[in-house]
PDB file of C-alpha atoms in Angstrom:
ATOM      1  CA  UNK C 152      -0.218   0.229  -0.170  1.00 76.00           C
ATOM      2  CA  UNK C 153       1.261   3.668  -1.426  1.00 80.00           C
ATOM      3  CA  UNK C 154      -0.525   6.243   1.119  1.00 81.00           C
ATOM      4  CA  UNK C 155      -0.094   9.488  -0.940  1.00 86.00           C
ATOM      5  CA  UNK C 156      -1.828   7.237  -4.283  1.00 89.00           C
ATOM      6  CA  UNK C 157      -3.935   6.365  -1.250  1.00 89.00           C
ATOM      7  CA  UNK C 158      -4.394  10.062  -0.915  1.00 90.00           C
ATOM      8  CA  UNK C 159      -5.111  10.671  -4.043  1.00 93.00           C
ATOM      9  CA  UNK C 160      -7.806   7.836  -5.258  1.00 94.00           C
ATOM     10  CA  UNK C 161      -9.768   8.836  -1.465  1.00 93.00           C
ATOM     11  CA  UNK C 162      -9.611  12.767  -2.734  1.00 93.00           C
ATOM     12  CA  UNK C 163     -10.920  11.936  -5.869  1.00 95.00           C
ATOM     13  CA  UNK C 164     -13.830   9.108  -4.251  1.00 94.00           C
ATOM     14  CA  UNK C 165     -15.181  11.762  -1.873  1.00 95.00           C
ATOM     15  CA  UNK C 166     -15.392  14.888  -5.055  1.00 96.00           C
ATOM     16  CA  UNK C 167     -16.942  11.649  -7.070  1.00 95.00           C
ATOM     17  CA  UNK C 168     -19.842  10.792  -4.520  1.00 95.00           C
ATOM     18  CA  UNK C 169     -20.657  14.717  -3.738  1.00 95.00           C
ATOM     19  CA  UNK C 170     -20.957  15.145  -7.848  1.00 95.00           C
ATOM     20  CA  UNK C 171     -22.505  12.494  -8.331  1.00 94.00           C
ATOM     21  CA  UNK C 172     -25.510  13.386  -6.383  1.00 94.00           C
ATOM     22  CA  UNK C 173     -25.489  16.888  -6.073  1.00 93.00           C
ATOM     23  CA  UNK C 174     -26.311  16.722 -10.205  1.00 92.00           C
ATOM     24  CA  UNK C 175     -29.690  17.432 -11.122  1.00 92.00           C
ATOM     25  CA  UNK C 176     -28.784  15.695 -15.014  1.00 94.00           C
ATOM     26  CA  UNK C 177     -29.261  11.954 -14.235  1.00 94.00           C
ATOM     27  CA  UNK C 178     -27.524  10.265 -16.768  1.00 94.00           C
ATOM     28  CA  UNK C 179     -25.152  12.664 -15.871  1.00 95.00           C
ATOM     29  CA  UNK C 180     -24.774  11.261 -12.251  1.00 95.00           C
ATOM     30  CA  UNK C 181     -25.033   7.523 -13.325  1.00 95.00           C
ATOM     31  CA  UNK C 182     -21.973   8.777 -15.353  1.00 95.00           C
ATOM     32  CA  UNK C 183     -20.106   9.913 -12.658  1.00 96.00           C
ATOM     33  CA  UNK C 184     -21.396   7.274 -10.197  1.00 95.00           C
ATOM     34  CA  UNK C 185     -19.613   5.349 -13.163  1.00 94.00           C
ATOM     35  CA  UNK C 186     -16.492   6.906 -12.310  1.00 95.00           C
ATOM     36  CA  UNK C 187     -16.456   6.246  -8.390  1.00 95.00           C
ATOM     37  CA  UNK C 188     -17.115   2.697  -9.348  1.00 95.00           C
ATOM     38  CA  UNK C 189     -13.457   2.212 -11.148  1.00 94.00           C
ATOM     39  CA  UNK C 190     -11.635   4.625  -8.718  1.00 94.00           C
ATOM     40  CA  UNK C 191     -12.616   1.671  -6.097  1.00 94.00           C
ATOM     41  CA  UNK C 192     -11.684  -0.712  -8.183  1.00 94.00           C
ATOM     42  CA  UNK C 193      -8.004   1.397  -8.576  1.00 94.00           C
ATOM     43  CA  UNK C 194      -8.733   1.494  -4.515  1.00 93.00           C
ATOM     44  CA  UNK C 195      -8.834  -2.264  -4.228  1.00 93.00           C
ATOM     45  CA  UNK C 196      -6.159  -2.911  -6.831  1.00 92.00           C
ATOM     46  CA  UNK C 197      -3.331  -0.681  -4.783  1.00 90.00           C
ATOM     47  CA  UNK C 198      -4.719  -2.101  -1.267  1.00 90.00           C
ATOM     48  CA  UNK C 199      -3.652  -6.042  -2.525  1.00 88.00           C
ATOM     49  CA  UNK C 200      -6.963  -7.019  -3.364  1.00 90.00           C
ATOM     50  CA  UNK C 201      -7.116  -8.269  -6.818  1.00 91.00           C
ATOM     51  CA  UNK C 202      -9.721 -10.279  -7.286  1.00 91.00           C
ATOM     52  CA  UNK C 203     -12.069  -7.717  -5.542  1.00 92.00           C
ATOM     53  CA  UNK C 204     -10.860  -4.872  -7.904  1.00 93.00           C
ATOM     54  CA  UNK C 205     -11.957  -7.444 -11.185  1.00 91.00           C
ATOM     55  CA  UNK C 206     -14.947  -8.042  -9.789  1.00 92.00           C
ATOM     56  CA  UNK C 207     -15.732  -4.182  -9.032  1.00 92.00           C
ATOM     57  CA  UNK C 208     -15.049  -3.504 -12.466  1.00 92.00           C
ATOM     58  CA  UNK C 209     -17.204  -6.063 -13.766  1.00 92.00           C
ATOM     59  CA  UNK C 210     -19.538  -5.934 -11.666  1.00 91.00           C
ATOM     60  CA  UNK C 211     -19.740  -2.170 -10.444  1.00 87.00           C
ATOM     61  CA  UNK C 212     -18.960  -0.152 -12.323  1.00 89.00           C
ATOM     62  CA  UNK C 213     -20.310  -2.370 -16.156  1.00 91.00           C
ATOM     63  CA  UNK C 214     -23.400  -4.029 -15.032  1.00 93.00           C
ATOM     64  CA  UNK C 215     -24.866  -1.496 -12.609  1.00 93.00           C
ATOM     65  CA  UNK C 216     -24.400   1.354 -14.653  1.00 94.00           C
ATOM     66  CA  UNK C 217     -25.642   0.100 -17.466  1.00 94.00           C
ATOM     67  CA  UNK C 218     -28.806  -1.386 -15.612  1.00 95.00           C
ATOM     68  CA  UNK C 219     -28.842   2.932 -13.936  1.00 95.00           C
ATOM     69  CA  UNK C 220     -28.885   4.139 -17.541  1.00 95.00           C
ATOM     70  CA  UNK C 221     -31.245   1.575 -18.920  1.00 95.00           C
ATOM     71  CA  UNK C 222     -33.789   3.515 -16.088  1.00 95.00           C
ATOM     72  CA  UNK C 223     -32.854   6.008 -17.122  1.00 94.00           C
ATOM     73  CA  UNK C 224     -33.398   5.374 -20.538  1.00 94.00           C
ATOM     74  CA  UNK C 225     -37.082   3.665 -19.899  1.00 93.00           C
ATOM     75  CA  UNK C 226     -38.404   6.591 -16.990  1.00 93.00           C
ATOM     76  CA  UNK C 227     -36.991  10.486 -17.038  1.00 91.00           C
ATOM     77  CA  UNK C 228     -33.758  12.435 -17.455  1.00 91.00           C
ATOM     78  CA  UNK C 229     -34.679  15.422 -15.071  1.00 89.00           C
ATOM     79  CA  UNK C 230     -34.258  15.062 -11.681  1.00 88.00           C
ATOM     80  CA  UNK C 231     -35.694  17.863  -9.318  1.00 87.00           C
ATOM     81  CA  UNK C 232     -32.830  17.252  -6.862  1.00 83.00           C
TER      82      UNK C 232
ATOM     83  CA  UNK M   4       1.613  10.409  18.495  1.00 71.00           C
ATOM     84  CA  UNK M   5       0.837  13.434  16.827  1.00 81.00           C
ATOM     85  CA  UNK M   6      -2.891  14.739  15.052  1.00 81.00           C
ATOM     86  CA  UNK M   7      -1.811  14.042  11.704  1.00 81.00           C
ATOM     87  CA  UNK M   8       0.326  10.998  12.190  1.00 79.00           C
ATOM     88  CA  UNK M   9      -3.264   9.546  13.774  1.00 78.00           C
ATOM     89  CA  UNK M  10      -4.987  10.604  10.712  1.00 76.00           C
ATOM     90  CA  UNK M  11      -2.844   9.999   8.193  1.00 75.00           C
ATOM     91  CA  UNK M  12      -2.456   6.507   9.762  1.00 76.00           C
ATOM     92  CA  UNK M  13      -6.010   5.814   9.868  1.00 84.00           C
ATOM     93  CA  UNK M  14      -6.981   7.740   6.779  1.00 87.00           C
ATOM     94  CA  UNK M  15      -8.919   5.312   5.167  1.00 89.00           C
ATOM     95  CA  UNK M  16     -11.134   4.311   8.355  1.00 92.00           C
ATOM     96  CA  UNK M  17     -11.983   8.585   8.393  1.00 91.00           C
ATOM     97  CA  UNK M  18     -13.000   8.416   4.654  1.00 93.00           C
ATOM     98  CA  UNK M  19     -15.258   5.344   5.247  1.00 94.00           C
ATOM     99  CA  UNK M  20     -16.976   7.065   7.326  1.00 95.00           C
ATOM    100  CA  UNK M  21     -17.356  10.209   5.518  1.00 95.00           C
ATOM    101  CA  UNK M  22     -18.648   8.039   2.406  1.00 95.00           C
ATOM    102  CA  UNK M  23     -21.122   5.979   4.719  1.00 95.00           C
ATOM    103  CA  UNK M  24     -23.005   9.085   5.841  1.00 96.00           C
ATOM    104  CA  UNK M  25     -22.828  10.735   2.482  1.00 95.00           C
ATOM    105  CA  UNK M  26     -24.807   7.663   1.348  1.00 95.00           C
ATOM    106  CA  UNK M  27     -26.665   7.589   4.446  1.00 96.00           C
ATOM    107  CA  UNK M  28     -27.886  11.023   4.010  1.00 95.00           C
ATOM    108  CA  UNK M  29     -28.768  10.799   0.085  1.00 94.00           C
ATOM    109  CA  UNK M  30     -30.850   7.647   1.262  1.00 94.00           C
ATOM    110  CA  UNK M  31     -33.114  10.080   3.604  1.00 95.00           C
ATOM    111  CA  UNK M  32     -32.674  13.647   1.913  1.00 94.00           C
ATOM    112  CA  UNK M  33     -33.016  13.090  -2.235  1.00 93.00           C
ATOM    113  CA  UNK M  34     -36.617  13.022  -3.386  1.00 93.00           C
ATOM    114  CA  UNK M  35     -35.612  11.523  -6.481  1.00 94.00           C
ATOM    115  CA  UNK M  36     -35.687   7.441  -6.575  1.00 94.00           C
ATOM    116  CA  UNK M  37     -32.547   6.566  -8.583  1.00 94.00           C
ATOM    117  CA  UNK M  38     -30.765   9.324  -6.590  1.00 95.00           C
ATOM    118  CA  UNK M  39     -31.716   7.171  -3.124  1.00 95.00           C
ATOM    119  CA  UNK M  40     -30.140   3.789  -5.193  1.00 95.00           C
ATOM    120  CA  UNK M  41     -27.265   5.966  -6.137  1.00 95.00           C
ATOM    121  CA  UNK M  42     -26.865   6.435  -2.346  1.00 95.00           C
ATOM    122  CA  UNK M  43     -27.281   3.254  -1.329  1.00 95.00           C
ATOM    123  CA  UNK M  44     -25.096   1.857  -3.617  1.00 95.00           C
ATOM    124  CA  UNK M  45     -22.316   4.084  -1.967  1.00 95.00           C
ATOM    125  CA  UNK M  46     -23.245   3.150   1.083  1.00 96.00           C
ATOM    126  CA  UNK M  47     -22.545  -0.477   0.207  1.00 94.00           C
ATOM    127  CA  UNK M  48     -19.287   0.745  -1.453  1.00 94.00           C
ATOM    128  CA  UNK M  49     -18.140   1.891   1.707  1.00 95.00           C
ATOM    129  CA  UNK M  50     -18.909  -1.020   4.234  1.00 95.00           C
ATOM    130  CA  UNK M  51     -16.593  -2.687   1.856  1.00 94.00           C
ATOM    131  CA  UNK M  52     -14.163  -0.309   1.958  1.00 94.00           C
ATOM    132  CA  UNK M  53     -13.984  -0.856   5.555  1.00 94.00           C
ATOM    133  CA  UNK M  54     -13.726  -4.507   5.294  1.00 94.00           C
ATOM    134  CA  UNK M  55     -10.544  -4.772   2.802  1.00 92.00           C
ATOM    135  CA  UNK M  56      -8.812  -2.346   4.835  1.00 92.00           C
ATOM    136  CA  UNK M  57      -8.920  -4.282   7.528  1.00 91.00           C
ATOM    137  CA  UNK M  58      -6.436  -7.037   5.406  1.00 87.00           C
ATOM    138  CA  UNK M  59      -4.107  -5.027   4.781  1.00 88.00           C
ATOM    139  CA  UNK M  60      -0.541  -5.530   5.812  1.00 86.00           C
ATOM    140  CA  UNK M  61       2.751  -2.458   6.058  1.00 83.00           C
ATOM    141  CA  UNK M  62       5.105  -3.962   2.790  1.00 81.00           C
ATOM    142  CA  UNK M  63       2.372  -7.013   1.880  1.00 82.00           C
ATOM    143  CA  UNK M  64       2.259  -8.046  -1.404  1.00 85.00           C
ATOM    144  CA  UNK M  65      -1.097  -9.716  -3.552  1.00 88.00           C
ATOM    145  CA  UNK M  66      -2.352 -13.187  -1.370  1.00 87.00           C
ATOM    146  CA  UNK M  67      -0.850 -15.153  -4.120  1.00 87.00           C
ATOM    147  CA  UNK M  68       2.417 -18.213  -3.697  1.00 85.00           C
ATOM    148  CA  UNK M  69       5.230 -17.641  -6.645  1.00 81.00           C
ATOM    149  CA  UNK M  70       5.445 -21.136  -6.185  1.00 81.00           C
ATOM    150  CA  UNK M  71       4.247 -24.667  -4.708  1.00 81.00           C
ATOM    151  CA  UNK M  72       4.733 -24.925  -1.092  1.00 81.00           C
ATOM    152  CA  UNK M  73       6.870 -28.466  -2.043  1.00 83.00           C
ATOM    153  CA  UNK M  74       9.173 -26.325  -4.180  1.00 83.00           C
ATOM    154  CA  UNK M  75       9.649 -23.403  -1.359  1.00 80.00           C
ATOM    155  CA  UNK M  76      10.758 -26.490   1.085  1.00 81.00           C
ATOM    156  CA  UNK M  77      13.456 -28.192  -1.331  1.00 84.00           C
ATOM    157  CA  UNK M  78      14.659 -24.553  -1.986  1.00 84.00           C
ATOM    158  CA  UNK M  79      14.955 -23.992   1.739  1.00 81.00           C
ATOM    159  CA  UNK M  80      12.595 -21.067   1.212  1.00 81.00           C
ATOM    160  CA  UNK M  81      10.291 -19.807   3.822  1.00 83.00           C
ATOM    161  CA  UNK M  82       6.346 -18.622   3.513  1.00 83.00           C
ATOM    162  CA  UNK M  83       5.892 -16.026   5.607  1.00 84.00           C
ATOM    163  CA  UNK M  84       2.347 -14.666   6.509  1.00 83.00           C
ATOM    164  CA  UNK M  85       3.594 -11.275   6.652  1.00 85.00           C
ATOM    165  CA  UNK M  86       4.802 -11.166   3.525  1.00 86.00           C
ATOM    166  CA  UNK M  87       0.721 -11.590   2.046  1.00 89.00           C
ATOM    167  CA  UNK M  88      -2.212  -9.218   2.768  1.00 89.00           C
ATOM    168  CA  UNK M  89      -5.300 -11.305   4.162  1.00 91.00           C
ATOM    169  CA  UNK M  90      -7.643 -12.979   1.672  1.00 91.00           C
ATOM    170  CA  UNK M  91     -10.009 -13.689   4.255  1.00 93.00           C
ATOM    171  CA  UNK M  92     -12.088  -9.985   3.840  1.00 92.00           C
ATOM    172  CA  UNK M  93     -11.346 -10.082   0.418  1.00 92.00           C
ATOM    173  CA  UNK M  94     -13.921 -13.202   0.274  1.00 93.00           C
ATOM    174  CA  UNK M  95     -16.177 -12.306   1.941  1.00 93.00           C
ATOM    175  CA  UNK M  96     -16.570  -8.954   0.451  1.00 92.00           C
ATOM    176  CA  UNK M  97     -16.880 -10.687  -3.163  1.00 92.00           C
ATOM    177  CA  UNK M  98     -20.273 -11.402  -2.150  1.00 92.00           C
ATOM    178  CA  UNK M  99     -21.118  -8.834  -0.641  1.00 92.00           C
ATOM    179  CA  UNK M 100     -20.137  -6.938  -3.889  1.00 93.00           C
ATOM    180  CA  UNK M 101     -22.645  -9.489  -6.005  1.00 93.00           C
ATOM    181  CA  UNK M 102     -25.700  -9.076  -3.794  1.00 93.00           C
ATOM    182  CA  UNK M 103     -25.119  -4.897  -4.349  1.00 93.00           C
ATOM    183  CA  UNK M 104     -25.057  -4.975  -7.833  1.00 94.00           C
ATOM    184  CA  UNK M 105     -28.181  -7.417  -7.143  1.00 94.00           C
ATOM    185  CA  UNK M 106     -30.325  -5.015  -4.379  1.00 95.00           C
ATOM    186  CA  UNK M 107     -29.503  -2.099  -7.186  1.00 95.00           C
ATOM    187  CA  UNK M 108     -31.309  -4.234  -9.909  1.00 95.00           C
ATOM    188  CA  UNK M 109     -34.090  -5.019  -7.446  1.00 96.00           C
ATOM    189  CA  UNK M 110     -34.638  -1.609  -6.909  1.00 96.00           C
ATOM    190  CA  UNK M 111     -34.287   0.072 -10.432  1.00 95.00           C
ATOM    191  CA  UNK M 112     -36.813  -2.478 -11.474  1.00 96.00           C
ATOM    192  CA  UNK M 113     -38.981  -1.239  -8.810  1.00 96.00           C
ATOM    193  CA  UNK M 114     -38.607   2.365 -10.137  1.00 95.00           C
ATOM    194  CA  UNK M 115     -39.673   1.244 -13.510  1.00 95.00           C
ATOM    195  CA  UNK M 116     -42.683   0.412 -12.194  1.00 95.00           C
ATOM    196  CA  UNK M 117     -43.784   2.813 -10.048  1.00 94.00           C
ATOM    197  CA  UNK M 118     -42.924   5.060 -13.161  1.00 94.00           C
ATOM    198  CA  UNK M 119     -45.502   3.204 -15.647  1.00 94.00           C
ATOM    199  CA  UNK M 120     -48.153   3.117 -12.862  1.00 92.00           C
ATOM    200  CA  UNK M 121     -47.742   7.070 -11.566  1.00 91.00           C
ATOM    201  CA  UNK M 122     -45.158   8.665 -14.301  1.00 91.00           C
ATOM    202  CA  UNK M 123     -43.239  10.218 -12.210  1.00 91.00           C
ATOM    203  CA  UNK M 124     -40.002   9.052 -10.225  1.00 92.00           C
ATOM    204  CA  UNK M 125     -40.120  12.114  -7.448  1.00 93.00           C
ATOM    205  CA  UNK M 126     -41.084  10.803  -4.046  1.00 92.00           C
ATOM    206  CA  UNK M 127     -43.663  14.047  -3.083  1.00 92.00           C
ATOM    207  CA  UNK M 128     -45.261  13.683  -6.098  1.00 93.00           C
ATOM    208  CA  UNK M 129     -45.607  10.179  -5.836  1.00 93.00           C
ATOM    209  CA  UNK M 130     -47.421  10.279  -2.259  1.00 93.00           C
ATOM    210  CA  UNK M 131     -49.722  13.102  -3.566  1.00 93.00           C
ATOM    211  CA  UNK M 132     -50.787  10.990  -6.087  1.00 92.00           C
ATOM    212  CA  UNK M 133     -51.707   8.348  -3.991  1.00 92.00           C
ATOM    213  CA  UNK M 134     -53.341  10.591  -1.066  1.00 91.00           C
ATOM    214  CA  UNK M 135     -55.520  12.063  -4.501  1.00 90.00           C
ATOM    215  CA  UNK M 136     -56.399   8.252  -5.049  1.00 81.00           C
ATOM    216  CA  UNK M 137     -55.918   8.122  -8.463  1.00 68.00           C
ATOM    217  CA  UNK M 138     -53.048   5.485 -10.559  1.00 54.00           C
TER     218      UNK M 138
END
């Protein structure tokens, strides 16, 4: 574990989480949530948990972003908050 | 131990608390149902971050042996547990990731059903429509 690398990723994680919840466009919120998932995957690879990292990359960032995009496509793109 | 040392050495745990509270706040206060589900996902990944942080050791490598145990014994190499990260929390959290995606999928399916029924995914509008009795 390299603490400088850890610090950068953890800082970006909080920024991505807050931006994804503040965005009023649901598609951009979904895409920033995808960025959050990939940062999480990078963090786990750095913390020597490679199996968790590739599961997160495939299932977390891939499948859950796809679910969110298809739900936004089938419902509405605007959000009140 | 100084204050900066206290914060930097436990940085993962501080960030885990902050991310968990961001997720909880979103689940409680956001009006949009998809925003609530994104908050739930952030909450889940924060808890996984806590558990994976428990398995980290200083100066450790990924938990995969380069050679077999018998090969190491023949060449007089000693396999030490402190050279490898603890794989037990990793394996437990592998299941948690899959369960997290499954709950997100079920939640989004319910959101699509609600949108078909009420024509909106904002919580106050849905409650108003239920109160007025249409839908």
